[in-house]
């Protein structure tokens, strides 16, 4: 029972040290209290100390990995309730534990995109710097996600939406959306955004072709009607040029 209580004490110190910068000396004192290791000198004492501290390292690694998971879970809870600023903070913290997790970068991109919509020029500076910074954060996060997993459709799609509807750089969106559709060939959302990207880039034939593909693929009368309406807009634009 005493050993279990001491372990709980150490776990609490590890967690608090992450947020409160508790000194290493404090942690070492707790380790010595639990393991009875102070200043080993003989070969046997040194071997025993190494074995005990190796176990302690494993305990700390386990605790930290769990903290990273909890930050991710908390971030998704905030995201579900549209608390994008708090969600963004959580995913940022989670990345300190899992810096190569493509899902976390995707969530950062999503949150940053939403935060850009509510970014106002509170200083009345006449610029949209805050909004632009959030959009660039979203771009960097999505790009990082596909660097880790190049077939990550959600991040490819996120980049497409970002370039077409937020940054007005439709030409940049095209290769990412085209790649997404080689992976998920019937992804209607990606098809709509790609058709729009073609249209905005004056590639009217490709845009019409994509809307035709949507019409042939979908079973939804509403989706088909939207695609037909958009196709007419593209054809009108093509004829006027």
PDB file of C-alpha atoms in Angstrom:
ATOM      1  CA  UNK A   1       0.000   0.000   0.000  1.00  0.00           C
ATOM      2  CA  UNK A   2       2.859   2.368   0.923  1.00  0.00           C
ATOM      3  CA  UNK A   3       4.644   1.657  -2.365  1.00  0.00           C
ATOM      4  CA  UNK A   4       1.448   2.302  -4.331  1.00  0.00           C
ATOM      5  CA  UNK A   5       0.915   5.623  -2.574  1.00  0.00           C
ATOM      6  CA  UNK A   6       4.481   6.708  -3.288  1.00  0.00           C
ATOM      7  CA  UNK A   7       4.067   5.804  -6.976  1.00  0.00           C
ATOM      8  CA  UNK A   8       0.929   7.959  -7.142  1.00  0.00           C
ATOM      9  CA  UNK A   9       2.950  10.786  -5.598  1.00  0.00           C
ATOM     10  CA  UNK A  10       5.639  10.452  -8.285  1.00  0.00           C
ATOM     11  CA  UNK A  11       3.064  10.331 -11.067  1.00  0.00           C
ATOM     12  CA  UNK A  12       1.515  13.522  -9.728  1.00  0.00           C
ATOM     13  CA  UNK A  13       4.919  15.189  -9.651  1.00  0.00           C
ATOM     14  CA  UNK A  14       5.630  14.135 -13.234  1.00  0.00           C
ATOM     15  CA  UNK A  15       2.337  15.561 -14.437  1.00  0.00           C
ATOM     16  CA  UNK A  16       2.707  18.777 -12.481  1.00  0.00           C
ATOM     17  CA  UNK A  17       6.286  19.216 -13.667  1.00  0.00           C
ATOM     18  CA  UNK A  18       5.030  19.419 -17.220  1.00  0.00           C
ATOM     19  CA  UNK A  19       2.798  22.384 -16.468  1.00  0.00           C
ATOM     20  CA  UNK A  20       4.499  23.970 -13.440  1.00  0.00           C
ATOM     21  CA  UNK A  21       8.216  23.383 -14.148  1.00  0.00           C
ATOM     22  CA  UNK A  22       8.874  21.422 -10.944  1.00  0.00           C
ATOM     23  CA  UNK A  23      12.653  21.021 -10.564  1.00  0.00           C
ATOM     24  CA  UNK A  24      14.455  17.795 -11.322  1.00  0.00           C
ATOM     25  CA  UNK A  25      15.619  17.725  -7.704  1.00  0.00           C
ATOM     26  CA  UNK A  26      12.029  17.341  -6.526  1.00  0.00           C
ATOM     27  CA  UNK A  27      11.497  14.384  -8.848  1.00  0.00           C
ATOM     28  CA  UNK A  28      14.787  12.792  -7.790  1.00  0.00           C
ATOM     29  CA  UNK A  29      13.850  13.090  -4.122  1.00  0.00           C
ATOM     30  CA  UNK A  30      10.570  11.312  -4.812  1.00  0.00           C
ATOM     31  CA  UNK A  31      12.368   8.603  -6.774  1.00  0.00           C
ATOM     32  CA  UNK A  32      14.823   8.042  -3.955  1.00  0.00           C
ATOM     33  CA  UNK A  33      11.934   7.867  -1.478  1.00  0.00           C
ATOM     34  CA  UNK A  34      10.261   5.133  -3.491  1.00  0.00           C
ATOM     35  CA  UNK A  35      13.243   3.074  -4.582  1.00  0.00           C
ATOM     36  CA  UNK A  36      15.580   3.639  -1.662  1.00  0.00           C
ATOM     37  CA  UNK A  37      18.388   4.668  -4.015  1.00  0.00           C
ATOM     38  CA  UNK A  38      20.591   7.541  -2.900  1.00  0.00           C
ATOM     39  CA  UNK A  39      24.317   7.423  -3.702  1.00  0.00           C
ATOM     40  CA  UNK A  40      25.229   3.951  -4.979  1.00  0.00           C
ATOM     41  CA  UNK A  41      28.951   3.137  -4.899  1.00  0.00           C
ATOM     42  CA  UNK A  42      29.502  -0.622  -5.171  1.00  0.00           C
ATOM     43  CA  UNK A  43      28.977  -2.590  -8.378  1.00  0.00           C
ATOM     44  CA  UNK A  44      25.909  -4.292  -6.966  1.00  0.00           C
ATOM     45  CA  UNK A  45      24.429  -0.994  -5.740  1.00  0.00           C
ATOM     46  CA  UNK A  46      25.034   0.609  -9.116  1.00  0.00           C
ATOM     47  CA  UNK A  47      23.427  -2.318 -10.971  1.00  0.00           C
ATOM     48  CA  UNK A  48      20.471  -2.208  -8.612  1.00  0.00           C
ATOM     49  CA  UNK A  49      20.100   1.564  -9.066  1.00  0.00           C
ATOM     50  CA  UNK A  50      20.181   1.230 -12.860  1.00  0.00           C
ATOM     51  CA  UNK A  51      17.490  -1.438 -12.813  1.00  0.00           C
ATOM     52  CA  UNK A  52      15.258   0.581 -10.510  1.00  0.00           C
ATOM     53  CA  UNK A  53      15.629   3.819 -12.471  1.00  0.00           C
ATOM     54  CA  UNK A  54      14.989   2.033 -15.757  1.00  0.00           C
ATOM     55  CA  UNK A  55      11.642   0.966 -14.353  1.00  0.00           C
ATOM     56  CA  UNK A  56      10.995   4.541 -13.297  1.00  0.00           C
ATOM     57  CA  UNK A  57      11.791   5.843 -16.781  1.00  0.00           C
ATOM     58  CA  UNK A  58       9.227   3.417 -18.190  1.00  0.00           C
ATOM     59  CA  UNK A  59       6.659   4.695 -15.697  1.00  0.00           C
ATOM     60  CA  UNK A  60       7.317   8.306 -16.713  1.00  0.00           C
ATOM     61  CA  UNK A  61       7.149   7.484 -20.427  1.00  0.00           C
ATOM     62  CA  UNK A  62       3.823   5.744 -19.890  1.00  0.00           C
ATOM     63  CA  UNK A  63       2.463   8.714 -17.952  1.00  0.00           C
ATOM     64  CA  UNK A  64       3.575  11.201 -20.600  1.00  0.00           C
ATOM     65  CA  UNK A  65       2.157   9.157 -23.476  1.00  0.00           C
ATOM     66  CA  UNK A  66      -1.177   9.028 -21.664  1.00  0.00           C
ATOM     67  CA  UNK A  67      -1.112  12.790 -21.126  1.00  0.00           C
ATOM     68  CA  UNK A  68      -0.663  13.271 -24.877  1.00  0.00           C
ATOM     69  CA  UNK A  69      -3.659  11.041 -25.554  1.00  0.00           C
ATOM     70  CA  UNK A  70      -5.766  12.943 -23.034  1.00  0.00           C
ATOM     71  CA  UNK A  71      -4.884  16.256 -24.668  1.00  0.00           C
ATOM     72  CA  UNK A  72      -6.021  14.840 -28.002  1.00  0.00           C
ATOM     73  CA  UNK A  73      -9.298  13.588 -26.530  1.00  0.00           C
ATOM     74  CA  UNK A  74      -9.916  16.905 -24.795  1.00  0.00           C
ATOM     75  CA  UNK A  75      -9.180  18.736 -28.049  1.00  0.00           C
ATOM     76  CA  UNK A  76     -11.746  16.683 -29.950  1.00  0.00           C
ATOM     77  CA  UNK A  77     -14.314  17.375 -27.219  1.00  0.00           C
ATOM     78  CA  UNK A  78     -13.704  21.107 -27.596  1.00  0.00           C
ATOM     79  CA  UNK A  79     -13.890  20.732 -31.371  1.00  0.00           C
ATOM     80  CA  UNK A  80     -17.258  18.978 -31.101  1.00  0.00           C
ATOM     81  CA  UNK A  81     -18.609  21.932 -29.120  1.00  0.00           C
ATOM     82  CA  UNK A  82     -17.086  24.462 -31.569  1.00  0.00           C
ATOM     83  CA  UNK A  83     -14.645  25.824 -28.975  1.00  0.00           C
ATOM     84  CA  UNK A  84     -11.944  26.061 -31.619  1.00  0.00           C
ATOM     85  CA  UNK A  85      -9.480  28.190 -29.675  1.00  0.00           C
ATOM     86  CA  UNK A  86      -9.375  25.767 -26.747  1.00  0.00           C
ATOM     87  CA  UNK A  87      -9.235  22.811 -29.120  1.00  0.00           C
ATOM     88  CA  UNK A  88      -6.271  24.344 -30.921  1.00  0.00           C
ATOM     89  CA  UNK A  89      -4.377  24.716 -27.629  1.00  0.00           C
ATOM     90  CA  UNK A  90      -5.004  21.071 -26.770  1.00  0.00           C
ATOM     91  CA  UNK A  91      -3.821  19.765 -30.120  1.00  0.00           C
ATOM     92  CA  UNK A  92      -0.736  21.945 -29.855  1.00  0.00           C
ATOM     93  CA  UNK A  93       0.025  20.400 -26.457  1.00  0.00           C
ATOM     94  CA  UNK A  94      -0.620  16.898 -27.788  1.00  0.00           C
ATOM     95  CA  UNK A  95       1.926  17.503 -30.547  1.00  0.00           C
ATOM     96  CA  UNK A  96       4.635  18.018 -27.931  1.00  0.00           C
ATOM     97  CA  UNK A  97       4.142  14.334 -27.077  1.00  0.00           C
ATOM     98  CA  UNK A  98       3.353  13.025 -30.571  1.00  0.00           C
ATOM     99  CA  UNK A  99       5.157  15.332 -33.050  1.00  0.00           C
ATOM    100  CA  UNK A 100       4.776  12.891 -35.949  1.00  0.00           C
ATOM    101  CA  UNK A 101       1.043  12.284 -35.712  1.00  0.00           C
ATOM    102  CA  UNK A 102      -0.656  13.368 -38.939  1.00  0.00           C
ATOM    103  CA  UNK A 103      -4.104  13.413 -37.330  1.00  0.00           C
ATOM    104  CA  UNK A 104      -3.049  16.044 -34.814  1.00  0.00           C
ATOM    105  CA  UNK A 105      -1.719  18.295 -37.578  1.00  0.00           C
ATOM    106  CA  UNK A 106      -4.984  17.836 -39.463  1.00  0.00           C
ATOM    107  CA  UNK A 107      -6.952  18.927 -36.402  1.00  0.00           C
ATOM    108  CA  UNK A 108      -4.672  21.954 -35.992  1.00  0.00           C
ATOM    109  CA  UNK A 109      -5.488  22.864 -39.591  1.00  0.00           C
ATOM    110  CA  UNK A 110      -9.219  22.524 -39.003  1.00  0.00           C
ATOM    111  CA  UNK A 111      -9.137  24.639 -35.827  1.00  0.00           C
ATOM    112  CA  UNK A 112      -6.935  27.314 -37.393  1.00  0.00           C
ATOM    113  CA  UNK A 113      -9.302  27.533 -40.361  1.00  0.00           C
ATOM    114  CA  UNK A 114     -12.274  28.104 -38.090  1.00  0.00           C
ATOM    115  CA  UNK A 115     -10.345  30.600 -35.961  1.00  0.00           C
ATOM    116  CA  UNK A 116      -9.589  32.629 -39.084  1.00  0.00           C
ATOM    117  CA  UNK A 117     -13.323  33.172 -39.568  1.00  0.00           C
ATOM    118  CA  UNK A 118     -13.690  34.854 -36.198  1.00  0.00           C
ATOM    119  CA  UNK A 119     -10.422  36.796 -36.322  1.00  0.00           C
ATOM    120  CA  UNK A 120     -11.252  40.494 -36.168  1.00  0.00           C
ATOM    121  CA  UNK A 121      -9.037  43.544 -36.442  1.00  0.00           C
ATOM    122  CA  UNK A 122      -9.517  44.539 -32.799  1.00  0.00           C
ATOM    123  CA  UNK A 123      -6.675  47.065 -33.019  1.00  0.00           C
ATOM    124  CA  UNK A 124      -8.357  48.768 -35.993  1.00  0.00           C
ATOM    125  CA  UNK A 125      -5.083  48.590 -37.894  1.00  0.00           C
ATOM    126  CA  UNK A 126      -6.793  48.224 -41.242  1.00  0.00           C
ATOM    127  CA  UNK A 127      -5.211  44.835 -41.914  1.00  0.00           C
ATOM    128  CA  UNK A 128      -6.302  41.205 -41.751  1.00  0.00           C
ATOM    129  CA  UNK A 129      -3.003  40.017 -40.313  1.00  0.00           C
ATOM    130  CA  UNK A 130      -4.536  37.855 -37.585  1.00  0.00           C
ATOM    131  CA  UNK A 131      -6.851  36.123 -40.035  1.00  0.00           C
ATOM    132  CA  UNK A 132      -4.023  35.588 -42.509  1.00  0.00           C
ATOM    133  CA  UNK A 133      -1.782  34.112 -39.792  1.00  0.00           C
ATOM    134  CA  UNK A 134      -4.452  31.577 -38.874  1.00  0.00           C
ATOM    135  CA  UNK A 135      -4.865  30.633 -42.534  1.00  0.00           C
ATOM    136  CA  UNK A 136      -1.128  30.159 -42.934  1.00  0.00           C
ATOM    137  CA  UNK A 137      -1.095  28.037 -39.785  1.00  0.00           C
ATOM    138  CA  UNK A 138      -3.830  25.877 -41.301  1.00  0.00           C
ATOM    139  CA  UNK A 139      -1.839  25.558 -44.525  1.00  0.00           C
ATOM    140  CA  UNK A 140       1.356  24.598 -42.687  1.00  0.00           C
ATOM    141  CA  UNK A 141      -0.498  22.044 -40.567  1.00  0.00           C
ATOM    142  CA  UNK A 142      -2.163  20.332 -43.539  1.00  0.00           C
ATOM    143  CA  UNK A 143       1.133  20.270 -45.445  1.00  0.00           C
ATOM    144  CA  UNK A 144       2.859  18.745 -42.426  1.00  0.00           C
ATOM    145  CA  UNK A 145       0.133  16.088 -42.205  1.00  0.00           C
ATOM    146  CA  UNK A 146       0.614  14.973 -45.820  1.00  0.00           C
ATOM    147  CA  UNK A 147       4.379  15.050 -45.394  1.00  0.00           C
ATOM    148  CA  UNK A 148       3.907  12.373 -42.743  1.00  0.00           C
ATOM    149  CA  UNK A 149       1.165  10.505 -44.668  1.00  0.00           C
ATOM    150  CA  UNK A 150       1.024  11.485 -48.335  1.00  0.00           C
ATOM    151  CA  UNK A 151      -2.252   9.632 -48.932  1.00  0.00           C
ATOM    152  CA  UNK A 152      -4.077  11.355 -46.089  1.00  0.00           C
ATOM    153  CA  UNK A 153      -7.274  12.350 -47.901  1.00  0.00           C
ATOM    154  CA  UNK A 154      -8.706  14.578 -45.185  1.00  0.00           C
ATOM    155  CA  UNK A 155      -5.599  16.773 -45.208  1.00  0.00           C
ATOM    156  CA  UNK A 156      -5.483  16.807 -49.021  1.00  0.00           C
ATOM    157  CA  UNK A 157      -9.119  17.886 -49.064  1.00  0.00           C
ATOM    158  CA  UNK A 158      -8.486  20.450 -46.324  1.00  0.00           C
ATOM    159  CA  UNK A 159      -5.753  22.025 -48.428  1.00  0.00           C
ATOM    160  CA  UNK A 160      -8.104  22.125 -51.397  1.00  0.00           C
ATOM    161  CA  UNK A 161     -10.803  23.954 -49.464  1.00  0.00           C
ATOM    162  CA  UNK A 162      -8.248  26.325 -47.970  1.00  0.00           C
ATOM    163  CA  UNK A 163      -6.720  27.302 -51.306  1.00  0.00           C
ATOM    164  CA  UNK A 164     -10.029  27.605 -53.176  1.00  0.00           C
ATOM    165  CA  UNK A 165     -12.283  29.317 -50.646  1.00  0.00           C
ATOM    166  CA  UNK A 166      -9.940  31.057 -48.185  1.00  0.00           C
ATOM    167  CA  UNK A 167      -6.666  31.992 -49.877  1.00  0.00           C
ATOM    168  CA  UNK A 168      -7.980  32.422 -53.437  1.00  0.00           C
ATOM    169  CA  UNK A 169      -5.183  30.264 -54.815  1.00  0.00           C
ATOM    170  CA  UNK A 170      -7.234  27.711 -56.729  1.00  0.00           C
ATOM    171  CA  UNK A 171      -4.374  26.546 -58.932  1.00  0.00           C
ATOM    172  CA  UNK A 172      -2.517  25.328 -55.843  1.00  0.00           C
ATOM    173  CA  UNK A 173      -5.546  23.269 -54.810  1.00  0.00           C
ATOM    174  CA  UNK A 174      -5.773  21.261 -58.031  1.00  0.00           C
ATOM    175  CA  UNK A 175      -2.919  18.748 -57.555  1.00  0.00           C
ATOM    176  CA  UNK A 176      -3.949  17.981 -53.982  1.00  0.00           C
ATOM    177  CA  UNK A 177      -7.601  17.415 -54.893  1.00  0.00           C
ATOM    178  CA  UNK A 178      -6.677  15.361 -57.940  1.00  0.00           C
ATOM    179  CA  UNK A 179      -4.530  13.155 -55.729  1.00  0.00           C
ATOM    180  CA  UNK A 180      -7.317  12.808 -53.181  1.00  0.00           C
ATOM    181  CA  UNK A 181      -9.617  11.558 -55.943  1.00  0.00           C
ATOM    182  CA  UNK A 182      -7.110   8.896 -57.007  1.00  0.00           C
ATOM    183  CA  UNK A 183      -7.420   7.532 -53.478  1.00  0.00           C
ATOM    184  CA  UNK A 184     -11.165   8.037 -52.918  1.00  0.00           C
ATOM    185  CA  UNK A 185     -12.507   8.086 -56.457  1.00  0.00           C
ATOM    186  CA  UNK A 186     -16.117   8.783 -55.465  1.00  0.00           C
ATOM    187  CA  UNK A 187     -15.502  11.503 -52.903  1.00  0.00           C
ATOM    188  CA  UNK A 188     -18.217  13.947 -53.935  1.00  0.00           C
ATOM    189  CA  UNK A 189     -17.025  16.736 -51.659  1.00  0.00           C
ATOM    190  CA  UNK A 190     -13.581  16.657 -53.235  1.00  0.00           C
ATOM    191  CA  UNK A 191     -15.172  16.573 -56.692  1.00  0.00           C
ATOM    192  CA  UNK A 192     -17.173  19.730 -56.009  1.00  0.00           C
ATOM    193  CA  UNK A 193     -14.149  21.614 -54.713  1.00  0.00           C
ATOM    194  CA  UNK A 194     -11.995  20.436 -57.616  1.00  0.00           C
ATOM    195  CA  UNK A 195     -14.663  21.490 -60.122  1.00  0.00           C
ATOM    196  CA  UNK A 196     -14.686  24.923 -58.483  1.00  0.00           C
ATOM    197  CA  UNK A 197     -10.871  25.046 -58.585  1.00  0.00           C
ATOM    198  CA  UNK A 198     -10.894  24.277 -62.310  1.00  0.00           C
ATOM    199  CA  UNK A 199     -13.536  26.970 -62.865  1.00  0.00           C
ATOM    200  CA  UNK A 200     -11.603  29.578 -60.888  1.00  0.00           C
ATOM    201  CA  UNK A 201      -8.465  28.679 -62.859  1.00  0.00           C
ATOM    202  CA  UNK A 202     -10.348  29.107 -66.184  1.00  0.00           C
ATOM    203  CA  UNK A 203     -10.094  25.404 -66.986  1.00  0.00           C
ATOM    204  CA  UNK A 204     -13.738  25.288 -67.976  1.00  0.00           C
ATOM    205  CA  UNK A 205     -13.647  21.973 -69.858  1.00  0.00           C
ATOM    206  CA  UNK A 206     -12.214  20.154 -66.858  1.00  0.00           C
ATOM    207  CA  UNK A 207     -14.740  21.816 -64.587  1.00  0.00           C
ATOM    208  CA  UNK A 208     -17.649  20.682 -66.781  1.00  0.00           C
ATOM    209  CA  UNK A 209     -16.172  17.185 -66.914  1.00  0.00           C
ATOM    210  CA  UNK A 210     -15.990  17.054 -63.126  1.00  0.00           C
ATOM    211  CA  UNK A 211     -19.598  18.195 -62.724  1.00  0.00           C
ATOM    212  CA  UNK A 212     -20.640  15.524 -65.235  1.00  0.00           C
ATOM    213  CA  UNK A 213     -18.822  12.968 -63.107  1.00  0.00           C
ATOM    214  CA  UNK A 214     -20.679  14.156 -60.018  1.00  0.00           C
ATOM    215  CA  UNK A 215     -24.001  13.900 -61.843  1.00  0.00           C
ATOM    216  CA  UNK A 216     -23.176  10.357 -62.974  1.00  0.00           C
ATOM    217  CA  UNK A 217     -21.964   9.294 -59.524  1.00  0.00           C
ATOM    218  CA  UNK A 218     -24.444  10.717 -57.043  1.00  0.00           C
ATOM    219  CA  UNK A 219     -27.746   9.137 -56.099  1.00  0.00           C
ATOM    220  CA  UNK A 220     -28.975  12.324 -54.440  1.00  0.00           C
ATOM    221  CA  UNK A 221     -31.398  14.398 -56.495  1.00  0.00           C
ATOM    222  CA  UNK A 222     -30.351  17.505 -54.560  1.00  0.00           C
ATOM    223  CA  UNK A 223     -26.656  16.936 -55.210  1.00  0.00           C
ATOM    224  CA  UNK A 224     -27.330  16.267 -58.864  1.00  0.00           C
ATOM    225  CA  UNK A 225     -29.364  19.474 -59.166  1.00  0.00           C
ATOM    226  CA  UNK A 226     -26.557  21.486 -57.547  1.00  0.00           C
ATOM    227  CA  UNK A 227     -23.998  19.993 -59.930  1.00  0.00           C
ATOM    228  CA  UNK A 228     -26.197  20.729 -62.945  1.00  0.00           C
ATOM    229  CA  UNK A 229     -26.707  24.329 -61.814  1.00  0.00           C
ATOM    230  CA  UNK A 230     -22.972  24.814 -61.300  1.00  0.00           C
ATOM    231  CA  UNK A 231     -22.237  23.215 -64.664  1.00  0.00           C
ATOM    232  CA  UNK A 232     -24.529  25.739 -66.346  1.00  0.00           C
ATOM    233  CA  UNK A 233     -22.623  28.591 -64.689  1.00  0.00           C
ATOM    234  CA  UNK A 234     -19.341  27.175 -66.017  1.00  0.00           C
ATOM    235  CA  UNK A 235     -20.737  26.740 -69.528  1.00  0.00           C
ATOM    236  CA  UNK A 236     -22.050  30.303 -69.545  1.00  0.00           C
ATOM    237  CA  UNK A 237     -18.632  31.554 -68.476  1.00  0.00           C
ATOM    238  CA  UNK A 238     -16.937  29.465 -71.165  1.00  0.00           C
ATOM    239  CA  UNK A 239     -19.209  30.777 -73.913  1.00  0.00           C
ATOM    240  CA  UNK A 240     -18.671  34.393 -72.857  1.00  0.00           C
ATOM    241  CA  UNK A 241     -14.889  34.084 -73.123  1.00  0.00           C
TER     242      UNK A 241
END
